[in-house]
């Protein structure tokens, strides 16, 4: 592939699998995450596998921090050609208990953070006449999700942002798609209230048993599709919400 990619939330779960997959395919990847030490550790491990990965710390909701991280990525690897936004914050509370602070934080990380990363990366793609953007949204954006009004609303925003950018950026050779995961076994998934304790183990087993493919997702499922969407072969796919969910929609 030989492209320059930035993956947010790259130190864990889905983002980490995407970094590995893109880098294994030949991309040079900037792995961006909230915890700079975690980003550095993950990047060092991947460099140990012979991959070209640099770790960068930034809170995606902080415009100046994202700008600084992208400058560092450009200086190290070159102009950004691929941006994958996997950084996310999932909180749970019944609608009437959601504080204004939690609402604003969840929207800031999931939606405004995606906006910052994309708006700051797209000029490189326009200048280069080629670009690939994959946002990681959530099936909650399609179905809603009990106790996640803030999270599902923010992810709904990510889906519409993705579709709108596809309309605006296609003329520059840039495709923009979103993958809305459903139940992918990652630290975030395992930290959700329904996965806690003995009942949690049963809940997880039951969820897998209900799945048409009889298993939950793994980060590599999302990474494989993301890598395809970032390839030259996917140049005619844009504005799409691509379910990678084993047939699970609710
Ligand atoms: P994960 O393992 O927790 O990875 C998310 C990463 O994003 C973590 O490294 C986290 O850092 C980082 N992050 C959080 N807030 C950030 C911020 N403000 N700035 C930069 N990085 C930040 O979770 P995951 O399951 O892989 O989630 C990846 C994406 O998939 C998320 O957008 C999530 O909403 C979406 N998703 C996942 C599922 C699922 O079933 N796993 C379902 C639907 C949607 P810290 O650990 O330090 O907070």
Coordinates of C-alpha atoms and ligand atoms in Angstrom, one line a residue:
X1 CA 0.0 0.0 0.0
X2 CA 2.8 2.5 0.9
X3 CA 0.4 5.1 2.1
X4 CA 0.5 7.4 5.2
X5 CA -2.3 6.6 7.6
X6 CA -3.4 8.1 11.0
X7 CA -5.5 5.9 13.2
X8 CA -7.1 7.5 16.3
X9 CA -7.8 5.3 19.3
X10 CA -5.0 3.2 17.9
X11 CA -3.6 1.9 21.2
X12 CA -6.5 -0.4 22.0
X13 CA -9.2 -2.7 20.6
X14 CA -10.4 -2.0 17.1
X15 CA -8.0 0.9 16.5
X16 CA -5.0 -1.2 17.4
X17 CA -6.1 -4.0 15.0
X18 CA -6.6 -1.5 12.3
X19 CA -3.1 0.0 12.8
X20 CA -1.5 -3.5 12.6
X21 CA -3.5 -4.4 9.5
X22 CA -2.7 -1.2 7.6
X23 CA 0.9 -1.4 8.6
X24 CA 1.2 -5.0 7.6
X25 CA -0.2 -4.0 4.2
X26 CA 2.6 -1.6 3.8
X27 CA 1.3 1.7 5.2
X28 CA 3.3 4.0 7.5
X29 CA 0.9 4.6 10.4
X30 CA 0.7 7.3 13.1
X31 CA -1.0 5.6 16.1
X32 CA -2.8 8.4 18.0
X33 CA -4.4 7.8 21.4
X34 CA -5.3 9.7 24.6
X35 CA -2.6 8.1 26.7
X36 CA 0.7 9.0 25.1
X37 CA 2.6 6.3 27.0
X38 CA 0.1 3.7 25.8
X39 CA 0.4 5.0 22.2
X40 CA 4.2 4.8 22.4
X41 CA 4.2 1.3 23.9
X42 CA 1.8 0.0 21.2
X43 CA 3.8 1.6 18.5
X44 CA 7.1 0.3 19.8
X45 CA 5.6 -3.3 19.9
X46 CA 4.5 -3.0 16.3
X47 CA 7.9 -1.6 15.2
X48 CA 9.3 -4.7 16.9
X49 CA 7.3 -6.7 14.4
X50 CA 9.0 -4.8 11.6
X51 CA 6.1 -2.4 10.9
X52 CA 6.4 1.4 10.4
X53 CA 4.4 2.9 13.2
X54 CA 4.8 6.0 15.3
X55 CA 2.9 6.6 18.5
X56 CA 1.4 10.0 19.3
X57 CA -0.6 11.3 22.3
X58 CA -3.7 13.6 21.8
X59 CA -7.2 14.0 23.1
X60 CA -9.2 14.1 19.9
X61 CA -11.6 16.6 21.5
X62 CA -8.8 19.1 21.9
X63 CA -8.4 20.8 18.5
X64 CA -4.9 22.2 19.2
X65 CA -3.7 18.8 20.4
X66 CA -4.9 17.1 17.3
X67 CA -3.3 19.8 15.1
X68 CA 0.0 19.2 16.9
X69 CA -0.2 15.4 16.6
X70 CA -0.9 15.7 12.9
X71 CA 2.0 18.0 12.4
X72 CA 4.2 15.4 14.1
X73 CA 2.8 12.7 11.9
X74 CA 3.5 14.7 8.8
X75 CA 7.0 15.5 9.9
X76 CA 7.7 11.9 10.6
X77 CA 5.8 10.1 7.8
X78 CA 4.6 12.7 5.2
X79 CA 1.1 14.1 4.3
X80 CA -1.9 12.2 5.6
X81 CA -3.6 10.0 3.0
X82 CA -5.7 7.8 5.2
X83 CA -7.6 8.8 8.4
X84 CA -9.4 6.2 10.5
X85 CA -11.2 7.6 13.5
X86 CA -11.7 4.8 16.1
X87 CA -11.2 6.9 19.3
X88 CA -14.4 6.7 21.3
X89 CA -16.0 7.1 24.7
X90 CA -18.9 5.0 25.8
X91 CA -20.9 5.9 29.0
X92 CA -24.1 4.4 30.3
X93 CA -27.0 6.1 32.2
X94 CA -30.7 6.3 31.9
X95 CA -31.8 9.3 29.9
X96 CA -33.0 11.3 32.9
X97 CA -29.8 10.7 34.8
X98 CA -27.4 11.9 32.1
X99 CA -25.6 15.0 33.3
X100 CA -24.9 17.9 31.1
X101 CA -21.2 17.3 31.6
X102 CA -21.4 13.7 30.5
X103 CA -23.5 14.6 27.5
X104 CA -21.0 17.3 26.4
X105 CA -18.0 15.0 27.0
X106 CA -19.4 12.1 25.0
X107 CA -20.4 14.4 22.1
X108 CA -17.0 16.1 22.3
X109 CA -15.0 12.9 22.0
X110 CA -17.1 10.9 19.6
X111 CA -18.5 13.5 17.3
X112 CA -16.5 16.7 17.7
X113 CA -13.3 14.7 17.9
X114 CA -14.1 13.0 14.6
X115 CA -14.8 16.5 13.1
X116 CA -11.4 17.8 14.3
X117 CA -9.4 14.8 13.0
X118 CA -11.1 14.9 9.6
X119 CA -11.1 18.6 9.1
X120 CA -7.4 18.8 9.9
X121 CA -6.4 15.8 7.7
X122 CA -8.5 16.5 4.5
X123 CA -6.4 19.4 3.1
X124 CA -3.5 16.9 2.7
X125 CA -5.8 14.5 0.9
X126 CA -7.1 17.2 -1.4
X127 CA -3.5 18.4 -2.2
X128 CA -2.6 14.8 -3.0
X129 CA -5.7 14.1 -5.1
X130 CA -6.3 10.9 -3.2
X131 CA -7.7 10.0 0.3
X132 CA -9.5 7.4 2.3
X133 CA -11.5 8.1 5.4
X134 CA -13.1 5.4 7.6
X135 CA -15.1 6.5 10.7
X136 CA -15.9 4.0 13.3
X137 CA -19.5 4.7 14.4
X138 CA -21.8 2.2 16.2
X139 CA -24.8 0.1 15.5
X140 CA -26.4 2.2 18.3
X141 CA -26.5 5.0 15.7
X142 CA -29.0 2.9 13.7
X143 CA -31.0 1.2 16.4
X144 CA -30.6 3.4 19.4
X145 CA -29.2 1.9 22.6
X146 CA -30.9 1.9 26.0
X147 CA -28.9 4.0 28.6
X148 CA -26.8 5.5 25.8
X149 CA -28.8 8.5 24.5
X150 CA -25.6 10.6 24.5
X151 CA -23.4 8.0 22.9
X152 CA -25.9 6.9 20.3
X153 CA -26.8 10.5 19.4
X154 CA -23.1 11.3 19.0
X155 CA -22.5 8.2 16.8
X156 CA -25.6 9.1 14.7
X157 CA -23.8 12.4 14.1
X158 CA -20.7 10.5 13.0
X159 CA -22.8 8.6 10.4
X160 CA -24.3 11.7 8.9
X161 CA -21.0 13.6 9.0
X162 CA -19.5 10.7 7.1
X163 CA -22.2 10.7 4.4
X164 CA -22.0 14.5 4.0
X165 CA -18.2 14.4 3.6
X166 CA -18.6 11.7 1.0
X167 CA -20.8 14.1 -1.0
X168 CA -18.3 16.9 -0.7
X169 CA -15.0 15.1 -1.1
X170 CA -15.6 12.6 -3.8
X171 CA -14.5 15.1 -6.5
X172 CA -11.0 15.1 -5.0
X173 CA -10.5 11.3 -5.1
X174 CA -11.4 11.0 -1.4
X175 CA -13.8 8.3 -0.2
X176 CA -15.5 8.5 3.1
X177 CA -17.3 5.5 4.7
X178 CA -18.3 4.4 8.2
X179 CA -18.3 1.0 9.9
X180 CA -20.8 0.8 12.8
X181 CA -19.6 -2.1 15.0
X182 CA -22.2 -4.1 17.1
X183 CA -20.5 -6.3 19.6
X184 CA -16.7 -6.6 19.2
X185 CA -14.7 -8.0 22.1
X186 CA -12.5 -5.2 23.2
X187 CA -11.7 -3.4 26.5
X188 CA -14.6 -1.1 25.9
X189 CA -17.1 -3.9 25.2
X190 CA -15.9 -5.8 28.3
X191 CA -16.2 -2.7 30.5
X192 CA -19.9 -2.2 29.6
X193 CA -22.4 -2.8 32.5
X194 CA -24.0 -5.7 30.8
X195 CA -20.7 -7.6 30.6
X196 CA -20.0 -7.3 34.4
X197 CA -19.8 -10.2 36.9
X198 CA -21.3 -13.7 36.6
X199 CA -24.4 -12.3 34.8
X200 CA -22.0 -10.6 32.4
X201 CA -20.5 -13.9 31.3
X202 CA -23.9 -15.3 30.7
X203 CA -25.0 -12.2 28.8
X204 CA -22.0 -12.4 26.6
X205 CA -22.6 -16.1 25.8
X206 CA -26.2 -15.4 25.1
X207 CA -25.3 -12.6 22.8
X208 CA -23.0 -14.8 20.8
X209 CA -25.5 -17.6 20.7
X210 CA -28.2 -15.2 19.2
X211 CA -25.8 -14.1 16.5
X212 CA -26.5 -15.5 13.1
X213 CA -22.8 -16.5 12.8
X214 CA -22.8 -17.8 16.5
X215 CA -19.9 -15.6 17.7
X216 CA -19.1 -12.1 18.7
X217 CA -16.9 -9.8 16.6
X218 CA -13.1 -9.5 17.0
X219 CA -11.2 -6.4 16.2
X220 CA -9.6 -8.1 13.2
X221 CA -13.1 -8.4 11.6
X222 CA -13.4 -4.6 11.5
X223 CA -9.7 -4.1 10.6
X224 CA -10.0 -6.3 7.5
X225 CA -12.9 -4.4 6.1
X226 CA -11.2 -1.0 7.0
X227 CA -8.1 -2.1 5.1
X228 CA -10.2 -2.9 2.1
X229 CA -12.0 0.5 2.3
X230 CA -8.6 2.2 2.4
X231 CA -7.3 0.4 -0.7
X232 CA -7.2 1.6 -4.3
X233 CA -9.7 -1.2 -5.1
X234 CA -12.4 0.5 -3.0
X235 CA -12.3 3.8 -4.9
X236 CA -16.0 3.5 -6.0
X237 CA -17.3 2.9 -2.5
X238 CA -18.2 6.1 -0.6
X239 CA -20.9 7.4 1.7
X240 CA -21.7 3.9 2.9
X241 CA -22.6 2.5 6.3
X242 CA -20.9 -0.8 6.1
X243 CA -22.2 -3.4 8.6
X244 CA -19.4 -5.7 9.9
X245 CA -21.5 -7.4 12.5
X246 CA -22.1 -11.1 11.8
X247 CA -25.7 -10.3 10.8
X248 CA -26.5 -8.7 14.2
X249 CA -28.5 -5.5 13.9
X250 CA -30.2 -5.1 17.3
Ligands
LIG1 P1 -11.3 0.6 23.2 O1 -10.5 -0.7 23.2 O2 -11.6 1.2 24.5 O3 -10.4 1.6 22.3 C1 -10.8 3.0 22.2 C2 -9.5 3.8 22.3 O4 -9.9 5.2 22.2 C3 -8.8 3.6 23.7 O5 -7.4 3.5 23.5 C4 -9.1 5.0 24.4 O6 -8.1 5.4 25.3 C5 -9.1 5.9 23.1 N1 -9.8 7.2 23.5 C6 -10.8 7.4 24.3 N2 -11.1 8.7 24.4 C7 -10.1 9.3 23.6 C8 -9.8 10.7 23.3 N3 -10.6 11.7 23.8 N4 -8.8 11.0 22.5 C9 -8.1 10.0 21.9 N5 -8.3 8.7 22.2 C10 -9.3 8.4 23.0 O7 -12.6 0.4 22.5 P2 -13.1 -0.2 21.0 O8 -14.2 -1.1 21.3 O9 -11.9 -0.6 20.3 O10 -13.7 1.1 20.4 C11 -13.3 1.6 19.1 C12 -14.4 2.3 18.5 O11 -15.5 1.4 18.2 C13 -15.0 3.4 19.4 O12 -15.3 4.6 18.6 C14 -16.3 2.7 19.8 O13 -17.3 3.7 20.2 C15 -16.7 1.9 18.6 N6 -17.6 0.8 18.9 C16 -17.2 -0.3 19.5 C17 -18.1 -1.4 19.8 C18 -17.6 -2.7 20.4 O14 -18.5 -3.6 20.5 N7 -16.4 -2.8 20.8 C19 -19.4 -1.3 19.4 C20 -19.8 -0.1 18.7 C21 -18.9 0.9 18.5 P3 -8.4 5.1 26.9 O15 -8.5 3.6 27.0 O16 -7.2 5.7 27.5 O17 -9.6 5.8 27.2

